[in-house]
Amino acid sequence: MAGLAELTFDSQLYGVDAIQKAAYRSMHAFTLNLKVEGGNMLCKLIGNITTEQDAFERAVEEFRKDVLDYQLRAQLHAETAPIRNLIMGLAFSNARLN
Amino acid sequence: MSKFQGLDAYIRRDGYELLPFKFDRLEGDDYVITNMTGEHLVVPMEELRALLSKDLAAEHPLYASLRAKHFIRYADEQAPLDLLALKLRTRLSRLAGLTSLHIFVVTLRCDHSCPYCQVSRQMDGEAFDMTPEMADKALDFVFRSPNPAIKIEFQGGEPLLNFEMVRYVVEAAKRRNLVEKRDLEFVIATTLSLLTDEVLTFCHEHDIILSTSLDGPADLHNANRPRVGRDSFERFEDGLAKARNVLGVDRVSALMTTTDKSLPRVREIIDEYVRLGFNGIFLRALSPYGFAIKTRKFMTYNTERWLEFYKEGLAYILELNKAGIPFVEHYASLILKKMLTSNDPGYVDLMNPAGAGIAAIVFNYDGSVYASDESRMLAEMGDQSFRLGNILTDSYEDIILSDVLLDALEQSFTLSAPMCSDCAFEPYCGAEPVFHHAIFKDVLGRKSESSFCKRNMTIFKHLIRLMQSDASTRRLFMQWANAC
């Protein structure tokens, strides 16, 4: 029988992108049903038919870590985007790419 | 009283600013962080959190490394931005040169019938040979490439079965190059089974490199590479000695392919390479193309088993080096060049944008032009997705600007691909549209289910772990990364 787990994330602390990206990364083990209710995001993780219970539980643990990682990545990305664009501009402004 | 202020006076208290970087989990609580140009550091989770929240103290042991590798800067510093831009330009400088490697499939005929071979193996008639007209048109194409370094590689089948075409292309290319003055290099990919004195004299005269195949000890090599007479290995060893004698030891290289029979024998395979005087080995997995699919050889082992094989082989190679036998694992060496230097080795599988068409291109025996060697292997199985045109009827612009090529490059671009765009290992990895098309029927593929992703992520992490755990291994890897 396929594994099943339900997790709740506070919408004020986590973005939907972080949850979706973490779910994409775990696609080899389970798929995600995501629902927003009030201030919470409700995640139902449904194990793939081919995923054994042990592997499913490990994947759920990884998913929880991944959600936090992706949330931090989003913050880092937003904060450094202007500098990234500046570096790209410096690198290629004289590249005569046209 | 000192004329100078103490060190404390020079420590800035105005706090740091984050520069763009990515991070990924390693084992335990460690994370790897990589900047835009692939420089990396391993950082424990607590320090990563402190770094991101700007709470890392200037006295922290990591602080100097983070500044030196451009993960942080003071807000008024311009040098880190200039240096990152310069390194980025260096890393991507190959793109401006466009195609360097031009593969001429001079025949599909072959004297071997390897079950994992990626193309056909017709033995009779000239219907599977390239014609002089196609070769001339292909050479027109070759010299349209703006790249100052042009490599022409002859593949098959067994290219020595159509040696007259090899001779024709080499002589014609050299005549054209009197005017073009490119850095022109020739390679023949051959099993050496049909090597003759005439071929060797020609190779010597034109400074041609031989790229051959060695799968391990005689019984394994012969089992993997059947031919009439069951003497593939004996012919290889004989040909190798002759070729080295005429061309020089460094003018003959070898590649191996891992079959299910190879898996328990990685040490023996490496020992055979050492015995035969090679200075390295390229531990390769089977590709999901051609006969490897048809004969289900591709399915005989999974990625986990291949990774065990790879790690065991790499561990043995490290043992050999520590025992005073210099020997390289070439795949690790390509990755380490990306990890530890600002240069890109230009290995097609690990390029982004993908190397298909713009780093390497294939002229098939029938005039078809393909985006890569793997593309023509797919075509031999009936999948023409990466056929860019025909050399007899299509122009350079038709081919190099074809939607087939540009769509594949754009759609597989890792910096905008799900999962890849956030991955800390992205600077080391590649787009590989042909592989993902072969598996998923989609040039992007689902990376969380991709064996390409799994294989490379595991190797990246393994190499970092090895460098972290042993200073002598790190020194050795620095040598591999900086070797010519």
Coordinates of C-alpha atoms in Angstrom, one line a residue:
Chain A
M1 CA 0.0 0.0 0.0
A2 CA 1.3 3.5 -0.9
G3 CA 2.4 5.7 2.0
L4 CA 0.4 8.7 3.1
A5 CA 1.4 11.7 5.2
E6 CA -0.2 15.1 6.0
L7 CA 1.8 18.2 6.9
T8 CA 0.8 21.7 7.6
F9 CA 2.9 24.9 7.0
D10 CA 2.1 28.4 8.2
S11 CA 1.6 30.7 5.2
Q12 CA 3.2 33.6 7.0
L13 CA 6.4 31.7 7.3
Y14 CA 6.6 29.7 4.1
G15 CA 5.8 30.5 0.4
V16 CA 3.9 28.2 -1.8
D17 CA 6.9 28.2 -4.2
A18 CA 9.0 26.6 -1.5
I19 CA 6.5 23.8 -1.0
Q20 CA 6.0 23.2 -4.7
K21 CA 9.7 23.1 -5.4
A22 CA 10.3 20.7 -2.5
A23 CA 7.5 18.5 -3.9
Y24 CA 9.0 18.5 -7.4
R25 CA 12.3 17.3 -5.9
S26 CA 10.6 14.4 -4.2
M27 CA 8.5 13.4 -7.2
H28 CA 10.5 10.1 -7.4
A29 CA 9.0 9.1 -4.1
F30 CA 5.6 10.8 -3.8
T31 CA 3.2 13.3 -5.2
L32 CA 1.7 16.3 -3.5
N33 CA -1.9 17.5 -3.0
L34 CA -1.7 21.1 -1.8
K35 CA -4.6 23.1 -0.3
V36 CA -4.6 26.5 1.3
E37 CA -7.0 26.9 4.3
G38 CA -7.0 30.0 6.4
G39 CA -3.4 30.9 7.2
N40 CA -2.2 27.3 6.6
M41 CA -1.0 25.3 3.6
L42 CA -2.1 21.7 4.0
C43 CA 0.1 19.1 2.2
K44 CA -1.1 15.6 1.5
L45 CA 1.9 13.5 0.4
I46 CA 0.9 10.3 -1.5
G47 CA 3.6 7.7 -2.0
N48 CA 4.2 6.4 -5.5
I49 CA 3.1 2.8 -6.0
T50 CA 6.7 1.8 -6.4
T51 CA 7.8 3.5 -3.1
E52 CA 8.4 1.2 -0.1
Q53 CA 7.2 2.5 3.3
D54 CA 10.8 3.0 4.6
A55 CA 11.7 5.0 1.5
F56 CA 8.5 7.0 1.8
E57 CA 9.3 8.0 5.4
R58 CA 12.8 9.0 4.5
A59 CA 11.4 11.1 1.5
V60 CA 8.9 12.8 3.8
E61 CA 11.8 13.7 6.2
E62 CA 13.8 15.1 3.2
F63 CA 10.7 17.0 2.1
R64 CA 10.4 18.9 5.4
K65 CA 14.1 19.8 5.2
D66 CA 13.7 20.8 1.5
V67 CA 10.8 23.1 2.3
L68 CA 13.0 25.1 4.7
D69 CA 15.9 25.1 2.3
Y70 CA 13.8 26.4 -0.6
Q71 CA 12.3 29.1 1.7
L72 CA 15.8 30.2 2.6
R73 CA 16.9 30.0 -1.1
A74 CA 14.0 32.3 -2.1
Q75 CA 15.0 34.9 0.5
L76 CA 18.7 34.7 -0.6
H77 CA 17.7 34.9 -4.3
A78 CA 15.5 38.0 -3.7
E79 CA 18.1 39.7 -1.7
T80 CA 21.0 39.1 -4.2
A81 CA 19.1 39.5 -7.5
P82 CA 20.2 43.1 -8.2
I83 CA 23.9 42.1 -7.6
R84 CA 23.5 39.0 -9.8
N85 CA 22.1 41.2 -12.6
L86 CA 25.0 43.7 -12.1
I87 CA 27.6 40.9 -12.4
M88 CA 25.9 39.5 -15.5
G89 CA 26.0 43.0 -17.0
L90 CA 29.7 43.4 -16.2
A91 CA 30.5 40.0 -17.6
F92 CA 28.7 40.4 -20.9
S93 CA 28.3 44.1 -21.6
N94 CA 31.2 44.1 -24.0
A95 CA 30.7 40.6 -25.4
R96 CA 29.2 41.8 -28.7
L97 CA 26.7 38.9 -28.5
N98 CA 24.3 40.4 -31.0
Chain B
M1 CA 55.3 52.8 21.2
S2 CA 54.3 51.3 17.8
K3 CA 53.8 53.6 14.9
F4 CA 51.1 51.2 13.6
Q5 CA 47.7 50.6 15.0
G6 CA 46.8 47.1 16.1
L7 CA 45.0 44.5 13.9
D8 CA 41.7 45.3 15.6
A9 CA 41.8 48.8 14.1
Y10 CA 41.5 47.3 10.6
I11 CA 38.6 45.0 11.3
R12 CA 35.5 46.5 9.8
R13 CA 32.4 46.7 11.9
D14 CA 29.9 47.8 9.2
G15 CA 28.7 44.3 8.4
Y16 CA 28.7 42.3 5.1
E17 CA 26.4 42.0 2.1
L18 CA 25.5 38.7 0.6
L19 CA 26.7 37.9 -3.0
P20 CA 24.7 35.5 -5.2
F21 CA 25.2 31.8 -4.2
K22 CA 23.3 28.5 -4.0
F23 CA 23.4 25.8 -1.4
D24 CA 22.6 22.1 -1.1
R25 CA 22.7 19.6 1.7
L26 CA 25.5 17.1 2.0
E27 CA 25.6 14.3 4.5
G28 CA 24.6 15.1 8.1
D29 CA 24.4 18.8 8.9
D30 CA 26.9 20.0 6.3
Y31 CA 25.9 22.1 3.3
V32 CA 27.9 23.0 0.2
I33 CA 27.6 26.5 -1.1
T34 CA 28.6 27.5 -4.6
N35 CA 28.9 30.9 -6.2
M36 CA 28.1 31.9 -9.8
T37 CA 31.4 30.6 -11.0
G38 CA 31.4 27.3 -9.2
E39 CA 33.7 28.1 -6.3
H40 CA 32.6 26.2 -3.3
L41 CA 32.8 25.9 0.4
V42 CA 31.5 23.3 2.9
V43 CA 29.6 25.0 5.7
P44 CA 27.8 23.5 8.7
M45 CA 24.1 24.2 8.9
E46 CA 24.3 26.6 11.9
E47 CA 27.0 28.7 10.1
L48 CA 24.9 28.8 7.0
R49 CA 21.9 30.1 8.9
A50 CA 24.2 32.7 10.6
L51 CA 25.6 33.7 7.2
L52 CA 22.2 34.2 5.7
S53 CA 20.9 36.2 8.6
K54 CA 24.1 38.3 8.6
D55 CA 25.1 37.2 12.1
L56 CA 28.4 35.6 11.2
A57 CA 31.2 37.5 13.1
A58 CA 34.2 38.8 11.3
E59 CA 36.4 36.8 13.6
H60 CA 34.7 33.5 12.6
P61 CA 37.2 31.1 10.9
L62 CA 34.9 30.9 7.8
Y63 CA 34.7 34.6 7.3
A64 CA 38.0 35.1 5.4
S65 CA 37.2 32.2 3.0
L66 CA 33.7 33.5 2.4
R67 CA 35.2 36.9 1.3
A68 CA 38.0 35.3 -0.7
K69 CA 35.6 33.1 -2.6
H70 CA 33.1 36.0 -3.2
F71 CA 30.2 34.8 -1.1
I72 CA 30.1 38.1 0.8
R73 CA 31.5 41.6 0.4
Y74 CA 31.4 44.9 2.1
A75 CA 28.9 47.2 0.5
D76 CA 31.6 49.6 -0.9
E77 CA 33.7 46.9 -2.5
Q78 CA 33.7 46.7 -6.3
A79 CA 36.5 44.1 -6.8
P80 CA 34.4 41.0 -5.9
L81 CA 31.9 42.0 -8.6
D82 CA 34.6 42.5 -11.2
L83 CA 36.3 39.3 -10.3
L84 CA 33.1 37.3 -10.4
A85 CA 32.3 38.9 -13.8
L86 CA 35.7 38.0 -15.1
K87 CA 35.5 34.4 -13.9
L88 CA 32.1 34.1 -15.4
R89 CA 33.3 35.3 -18.8
T90 CA 36.3 32.9 -18.6
R91 CA 34.0 30.0 -17.8
L92 CA 31.7 30.7 -20.7
S93 CA 34.3 31.9 -23.2
R94 CA 34.0 28.6 -25.1
L95 CA 30.5 29.6 -26.3
A96 CA 31.8 32.4 -28.5
G97 CA 34.0 29.9 -30.4
L98 CA 31.0 27.7 -31.3
T99 CA 31.5 24.2 -32.7
S100 CA 35.0 22.7 -32.3
L101 CA 34.4 19.0 -32.5
H102 CA 33.2 17.7 -35.9
I103 CA 32.5 14.0 -36.1
F104 CA 32.6 12.3 -39.5
V105 CA 30.9 8.9 -39.5
V106 CA 32.7 7.6 -42.5
T107 CA 31.0 4.2 -42.4
L108 CA 28.6 2.2 -40.4
R109 CA 30.3 -1.0 -41.3
C110 CA 32.1 -2.8 -38.4
D111 CA 34.0 -6.0 -37.8
H112 CA 32.7 -6.2 -34.2
S113 CA 29.2 -7.0 -33.1
C114 CA 29.1 -5.6 -29.5
P115 CA 25.7 -6.0 -27.8
Y116 CA 25.9 -2.5 -26.3
C117 CA 27.1 -0.8 -29.5
Q118 CA 25.1 2.3 -30.1
V119 CA 24.9 2.1 -33.9
S120 CA 24.3 -0.4 -36.6
R121 CA 26.9 -2.8 -37.9
Q122 CA 26.2 -3.7 -41.5
M123 CA 29.1 -5.5 -43.1
D124 CA 28.3 -5.6 -46.8
G125 CA 28.3 -3.0 -49.5
E126 CA 29.1 0.7 -49.7
A127 CA 25.6 1.8 -48.9
F128 CA 26.8 2.6 -45.4
D129 CA 29.8 4.7 -46.4
M130 CA 30.2 8.4 -46.7
T131 CA 30.7 9.7 -50.2
P132 CA 33.3 12.3 -51.3
E133 CA 30.6 14.7 -52.2
M134 CA 29.2 14.5 -48.6
A135 CA 32.7 14.9 -47.2
D136 CA 33.4 18.0 -49.3
K137 CA 30.1 19.6 -48.1
A138 CA 30.9 18.6 -44.5
L139 CA 34.3 20.3 -44.8
D140 CA 32.6 23.5 -46.1
F141 CA 30.5 23.4 -42.9
V142 CA 33.6 22.7 -40.7
F143 CA 35.4 25.8 -41.9
R144 CA 32.3 28.0 -41.5
S145 CA 32.7 27.5 -37.7
P146 CA 34.4 30.5 -36.2
N147 CA 36.3 28.3 -33.7
P148 CA 40.1 28.8 -34.1
A149 CA 40.6 25.1 -32.9
I150 CA 39.0 22.5 -35.1
K151 CA 39.0 18.8 -34.2
I152 CA 37.8 16.3 -36.8
E153 CA 37.1 12.9 -35.4
F154 CA 36.4 9.9 -37.5
Q155 CA 33.9 7.4 -36.2
G156 CA 31.9 4.4 -37.4
G157 CA 31.2 1.5 -37.4
E158 CA 34.9 1.0 -37.7
P159 CA 36.3 3.9 -39.6
L160 CA 39.3 1.9 -40.8
L161 CA 36.9 -0.1 -43.0
N162 CA 36.6 3.1 -45.1
F163 CA 40.1 4.3 -44.6
E164 CA 40.2 5.8 -48.1
M165 CA 37.5 8.3 -46.9
V166 CA 39.6 9.1 -43.8
R167 CA 42.6 9.8 -46.1
Y168 CA 40.4 11.9 -48.4
V169 CA 39.1 14.1 -45.6
V170 CA 42.4 14.6 -43.8
E171 CA 44.2 15.6 -47.1
A172 CA 41.3 17.9 -48.2
A173 CA 41.1 19.6 -44.7
K174 CA 44.8 20.2 -44.6
R175 CA 44.7 21.8 -48.1
R176 CA 41.9 24.1 -47.0
N177 CA 43.8 24.9 -43.8
L178 CA 46.7 26.3 -45.7
V179 CA 44.5 29.4 -46.1
E180 CA 42.3 29.0 -43.0
K181 CA 45.2 28.5 -40.6
R182 CA 43.1 26.9 -37.8
D183 CA 44.6 24.7 -35.1
L184 CA 43.5 21.5 -36.8
E185 CA 43.5 18.2 -35.1
F186 CA 42.5 14.7 -36.3
V187 CA 41.3 11.7 -34.2
I188 CA 40.4 8.2 -35.4
A189 CA 38.1 6.3 -33.1
T190 CA 39.1 2.7 -33.8
T191 CA 39.2 -0.7 -32.1
L192 CA 42.7 -1.1 -33.6
S193 CA 41.7 -4.5 -35.0
L194 CA 42.3 -3.5 -38.6
L195 CA 45.3 -1.4 -38.0
T196 CA 47.9 -1.7 -40.8
D197 CA 51.4 -0.3 -41.4
E198 CA 49.9 1.8 -44.2
V199 CA 47.4 3.4 -41.7
L200 CA 50.0 4.0 -39.1
T201 CA 52.4 5.7 -41.6
F202 CA 49.5 8.0 -42.7
C203 CA 48.6 8.8 -39.1
H204 CA 52.3 9.6 -38.3
E205 CA 52.6 11.8 -41.4
H206 CA 49.5 13.8 -40.4
D207 CA 49.9 13.7 -36.6
I208 CA 46.6 11.8 -36.1
I209 CA 45.6 10.7 -32.6
L210 CA 44.0 7.2 -32.1
S211 CA 41.2 6.9 -29.7
T212 CA 40.5 3.3 -28.9
S213 CA 38.4 1.0 -26.7
L214 CA 39.6 -1.2 -23.8
D215 CA 37.0 -2.8 -21.6
G216 CA 39.4 -4.7 -19.2
P217 CA 41.2 -8.0 -19.1
A218 CA 41.2 -10.2 -22.2
D219 CA 38.2 -12.4 -21.2
L220 CA 36.0 -9.4 -20.3
H221 CA 37.1 -7.4 -23.4
N222 CA 36.4 -10.3 -25.7
A223 CA 33.0 -11.1 -24.1
N224 CA 32.0 -7.4 -24.4
R225 CA 33.3 -7.1 -27.9
P226 CA 32.6 -10.2 -30.0
R227 CA 34.1 -10.5 -33.5
V228 CA 34.8 -13.3 -35.9
G229 CA 37.8 -15.2 -34.4
R230 CA 37.1 -14.0 -30.9
D231 CA 40.4 -12.1 -30.9
S232 CA 39.4 -8.5 -30.2
F233 CA 41.7 -8.2 -27.2
E234 CA 44.7 -9.8 -28.9
R235 CA 44.3 -7.5 -31.9
F236 CA 43.9 -4.5 -29.6
E237 CA 47.1 -5.3 -27.7
D238 CA 49.1 -6.0 -30.8
G239 CA 47.7 -2.8 -32.4
L240 CA 48.4 -0.7 -29.3
A241 CA 52.1 -1.7 -29.3
K242 CA 52.5 -1.0 -33.0
A243 CA 50.7 2.4 -32.7
R244 CA 52.7 3.5 -29.7
N245 CA 55.9 2.5 -31.5
V246 CA 55.1 4.6 -34.5
L247 CA 53.0 7.5 -33.1
G248 CA 54.2 7.8 -29.5
V249 CA 52.7 6.6 -26.2
D250 CA 50.7 9.7 -25.7
R251 CA 49.0 9.6 -29.1
V252 CA 46.8 6.6 -28.3
S253 CA 44.0 6.9 -25.7
A254 CA 41.4 4.4 -24.6
L255 CA 37.8 4.4 -23.4
M256 CA 35.9 1.7 -21.6
T257 CA 32.3 0.8 -21.3
T258 CA 30.7 -0.7 -18.2
T259 CA 28.6 -3.8 -18.8
D260 CA 27.0 -6.0 -16.2
K261 CA 30.0 -8.3 -16.6
S262 CA 32.3 -5.4 -15.6
L263 CA 30.6 -4.5 -12.3
P264 CA 32.4 -6.9 -10.0
R265 CA 35.8 -6.4 -11.7
V266 CA 36.6 -2.7 -11.5
R267 CA 40.0 -3.3 -9.9
E268 CA 41.0 -5.8 -12.6
I269 CA 39.9 -3.4 -15.3
I270 CA 42.0 -0.6 -13.7
D271 CA 45.0 -3.0 -13.3
E272 CA 44.8 -3.8 -17.0
Y273 CA 45.0 -0.1 -17.9
V274 CA 48.0 0.3 -15.6
R275 CA 49.6 -2.9 -17.0
L276 CA 49.2 -1.5 -20.6
G277 CA 50.8 1.8 -19.6
F278 CA 47.8 4.1 -19.7
N279 CA 47.9 7.0 -17.3
G280 CA 44.2 7.1 -16.6
I281 CA 40.8 5.6 -17.2
F282 CA 37.3 7.0 -18.0
L283 CA 34.8 5.0 -15.9
R284 CA 31.7 5.3 -18.1
A285 CA 28.1 4.0 -17.7
L286 CA 26.2 2.5 -20.6
S287 CA 24.2 5.1 -22.6
P288 CA 20.5 4.6 -23.2
Y289 CA 20.9 4.6 -27.0
G290 CA 21.1 2.2 -29.9
F291 CA 21.8 -1.5 -29.4
A292 CA 22.2 -0.9 -25.6
I293 CA 18.4 -0.4 -25.6
K294 CA 17.5 -3.0 -28.3
T295 CA 19.5 -5.8 -26.6
R296 CA 18.3 -4.5 -23.1
K297 CA 21.9 -4.2 -22.0
F298 CA 21.0 -0.7 -20.7
M299 CA 18.6 -2.3 -18.3
T300 CA 21.1 -4.9 -16.8
Y301 CA 22.2 -2.7 -14.0
N302 CA 20.8 0.4 -12.3
T303 CA 22.4 3.7 -11.4
E304 CA 23.0 2.7 -7.7
R305 CA 25.0 -0.3 -8.9
W306 CA 27.0 1.7 -11.3
L307 CA 27.8 4.3 -8.6
E308 CA 29.1 1.5 -6.4
F309 CA 31.3 0.4 -9.3
Y310 CA 32.5 4.0 -9.8
K311 CA 33.2 4.7 -6.1
E312 CA 35.1 1.4 -5.7
G313 CA 37.1 2.2 -8.8
L314 CA 37.9 5.7 -7.7
A315 CA 38.9 4.5 -4.2
Y316 CA 41.3 2.0 -5.9
I317 CA 42.8 4.7 -8.1
L318 CA 43.4 6.9 -5.0
E319 CA 45.2 3.8 -3.4
L320 CA 47.3 3.5 -6.5
N321 CA 48.3 7.2 -6.4
K322 CA 49.2 6.9 -2.7
A323 CA 51.4 3.9 -3.5
G324 CA 53.3 6.0 -6.1
I325 CA 51.5 5.1 -9.3
P326 CA 50.2 8.2 -10.9
F327 CA 46.8 7.4 -12.5
V328 CA 43.7 9.6 -13.2
E329 CA 40.0 8.9 -13.4
H330 CA 39.1 11.2 -16.2
Y331 CA 35.4 11.9 -15.4
A332 CA 36.4 13.0 -11.9
S333 CA 39.2 15.1 -13.4
L334 CA 36.7 16.9 -15.7
I335 CA 34.4 17.7 -12.8
L336 CA 37.3 18.8 -10.6
K337 CA 38.4 21.2 -13.3
K338 CA 34.9 22.8 -13.0
M339 CA 35.0 22.7 -9.2
L340 CA 38.5 23.9 -8.6
T341 CA 39.4 26.2 -11.5
S342 CA 37.6 29.0 -13.5
N343 CA 38.1 27.0 -16.7
D344 CA 35.5 24.8 -18.4
P345 CA 36.9 21.6 -19.9
G346 CA 34.3 21.7 -22.7
Y347 CA 33.0 18.2 -22.0
V348 CA 29.8 18.0 -24.0
D349 CA 27.7 16.0 -21.5
L350 CA 28.5 18.6 -18.7
M351 CA 27.8 21.8 -20.6
N352 CA 25.1 24.4 -20.2
P353 CA 23.9 25.5 -22.6
A354 CA 24.1 21.9 -23.9
G355 CA 27.0 21.1 -26.1
A356 CA 24.8 19.6 -28.8
G357 CA 25.5 21.2 -32.1
I358 CA 27.3 24.2 -30.7
A359 CA 30.3 22.2 -29.2
A360 CA 30.1 19.1 -31.3
I361 CA 28.3 18.1 -34.4
V362 CA 28.0 14.9 -36.4
F363 CA 28.0 14.3 -40.2
N364 CA 26.5 10.9 -40.7
Y365 CA 27.5 8.5 -43.5
D366 CA 24.2 9.2 -45.3
G367 CA 24.6 13.0 -45.3
S368 CA 22.3 13.6 -42.3
V369 CA 23.6 16.1 -39.7
Y370 CA 23.0 15.4 -36.0
A371 CA 23.4 17.6 -32.9
S372 CA 25.6 15.0 -31.2
D373 CA 27.0 11.5 -31.4
E374 CA 24.1 10.4 -29.1
S375 CA 21.6 12.0 -31.5
R376 CA 22.7 9.9 -34.4
M377 CA 22.6 6.8 -32.2
L378 CA 18.9 7.7 -31.4
A379 CA 18.4 8.1 -35.2
E380 CA 19.7 4.6 -35.9
M381 CA 16.8 3.5 -33.6
G382 CA 14.3 5.4 -35.7
D383 CA 14.1 8.6 -33.6
Q384 CA 15.1 11.6 -35.8
S385 CA 14.3 14.2 -33.2
F386 CA 17.8 15.7 -33.3
R387 CA 18.4 15.5 -37.1
L388 CA 19.4 19.1 -38.0
G389 CA 19.4 18.7 -41.8
N390 CA 21.3 17.2 -44.7
I391 CA 24.7 18.3 -45.6
L392 CA 24.0 18.0 -49.3
T393 CA 20.9 20.2 -49.4
D394 CA 21.0 22.5 -46.3
S395 CA 23.2 25.5 -45.7
Y396 CA 25.3 26.2 -42.6
E397 CA 22.7 28.7 -41.4
D398 CA 19.8 26.3 -42.0
I399 CA 21.5 23.7 -39.8
I400 CA 23.1 25.8 -37.0
L401 CA 20.0 28.0 -36.6
S402 CA 17.4 25.2 -37.0
D403 CA 14.5 25.2 -34.6
V404 CA 15.4 21.6 -33.7
L405 CA 18.7 22.7 -32.3
L406 CA 17.8 26.1 -30.8
D407 CA 14.6 24.7 -29.2
A408 CA 16.6 21.9 -27.6
L409 CA 19.3 24.3 -26.3
E410 CA 16.7 26.8 -24.9
Q411 CA 14.3 24.3 -23.4
S412 CA 17.0 22.4 -21.6
F413 CA 18.9 25.4 -20.3
T414 CA 19.6 24.5 -16.6
L415 CA 19.6 28.0 -15.2
S416 CA 15.9 28.2 -16.0
A417 CA 15.0 24.5 -15.4
P418 CA 13.0 23.2 -12.4
M419 CA 15.3 21.9 -9.7
C420 CA 18.5 22.7 -11.7
S421 CA 18.1 26.5 -11.4
D422 CA 18.2 26.2 -7.5
C423 CA 20.8 23.5 -7.4
A424 CA 24.2 24.2 -5.9
F425 CA 25.8 21.7 -8.3
E426 CA 24.5 23.4 -11.4
P427 CA 27.8 25.1 -12.3
Y428 CA 29.4 21.6 -12.5
C429 CA 26.5 19.9 -14.4
G430 CA 25.1 19.8 -17.9
A431 CA 21.8 20.1 -19.7
E432 CA 21.9 16.8 -21.7
P433 CA 18.8 17.3 -23.8
V434 CA 19.4 14.1 -25.8
F435 CA 19.7 11.9 -22.8
H436 CA 16.5 13.3 -21.3
H437 CA 14.7 13.0 -24.5
A438 CA 15.7 9.4 -24.8
I439 CA 14.4 8.6 -21.4
F440 CA 11.5 11.1 -20.9
K441 CA 10.7 12.1 -24.5
D442 CA 11.3 15.6 -23.3
V443 CA 14.6 17.5 -23.6
L444 CA 14.2 18.9 -20.0
G445 CA 13.1 15.7 -18.3
R446 CA 12.1 15.4 -14.7
K447 CA 15.3 15.8 -12.9
S448 CA 14.1 14.2 -9.6
E449 CA 13.6 11.0 -11.6
S450 CA 16.6 11.4 -13.9
S451 CA 19.5 8.9 -13.6
F452 CA 21.7 11.5 -15.1
C453 CA 20.9 13.9 -12.2
K454 CA 21.3 11.1 -9.6
R455 CA 24.6 9.9 -11.0
N456 CA 26.1 13.3 -11.2
M457 CA 24.8 14.7 -7.9
T458 CA 26.2 11.6 -6.2
I459 CA 29.6 12.0 -7.8
F460 CA 29.8 15.7 -7.1
K461 CA 29.0 15.1 -3.4
H462 CA 31.4 12.1 -3.3
L463 CA 34.3 14.2 -4.7
I464 CA 33.6 17.0 -2.2
R465 CA 33.4 14.5 0.7
L466 CA 36.7 13.0 -0.4
M467 CA 38.4 16.4 -0.5
Q468 CA 37.0 17.3 2.9
S469 CA 38.1 14.1 4.6
D470 CA 41.7 13.9 3.4
A471 CA 44.2 16.7 2.6
S472 CA 46.3 14.5 0.4
T473 CA 43.3 13.6 -1.7
R474 CA 42.5 17.3 -2.0
R475 CA 46.1 17.9 -3.2
L476 CA 45.9 15.1 -5.7
F477 CA 42.5 16.4 -7.0
M478 CA 44.0 19.8 -7.4
Q479 CA 46.7 18.2 -9.7
W480 CA 44.0 16.4 -11.7
A481 CA 42.0 19.7 -12.1
N482 CA 45.0 21.6 -13.3
A483 CA 46.5 19.0 -15.6
C484 CA 46.6 20.0 -19.2

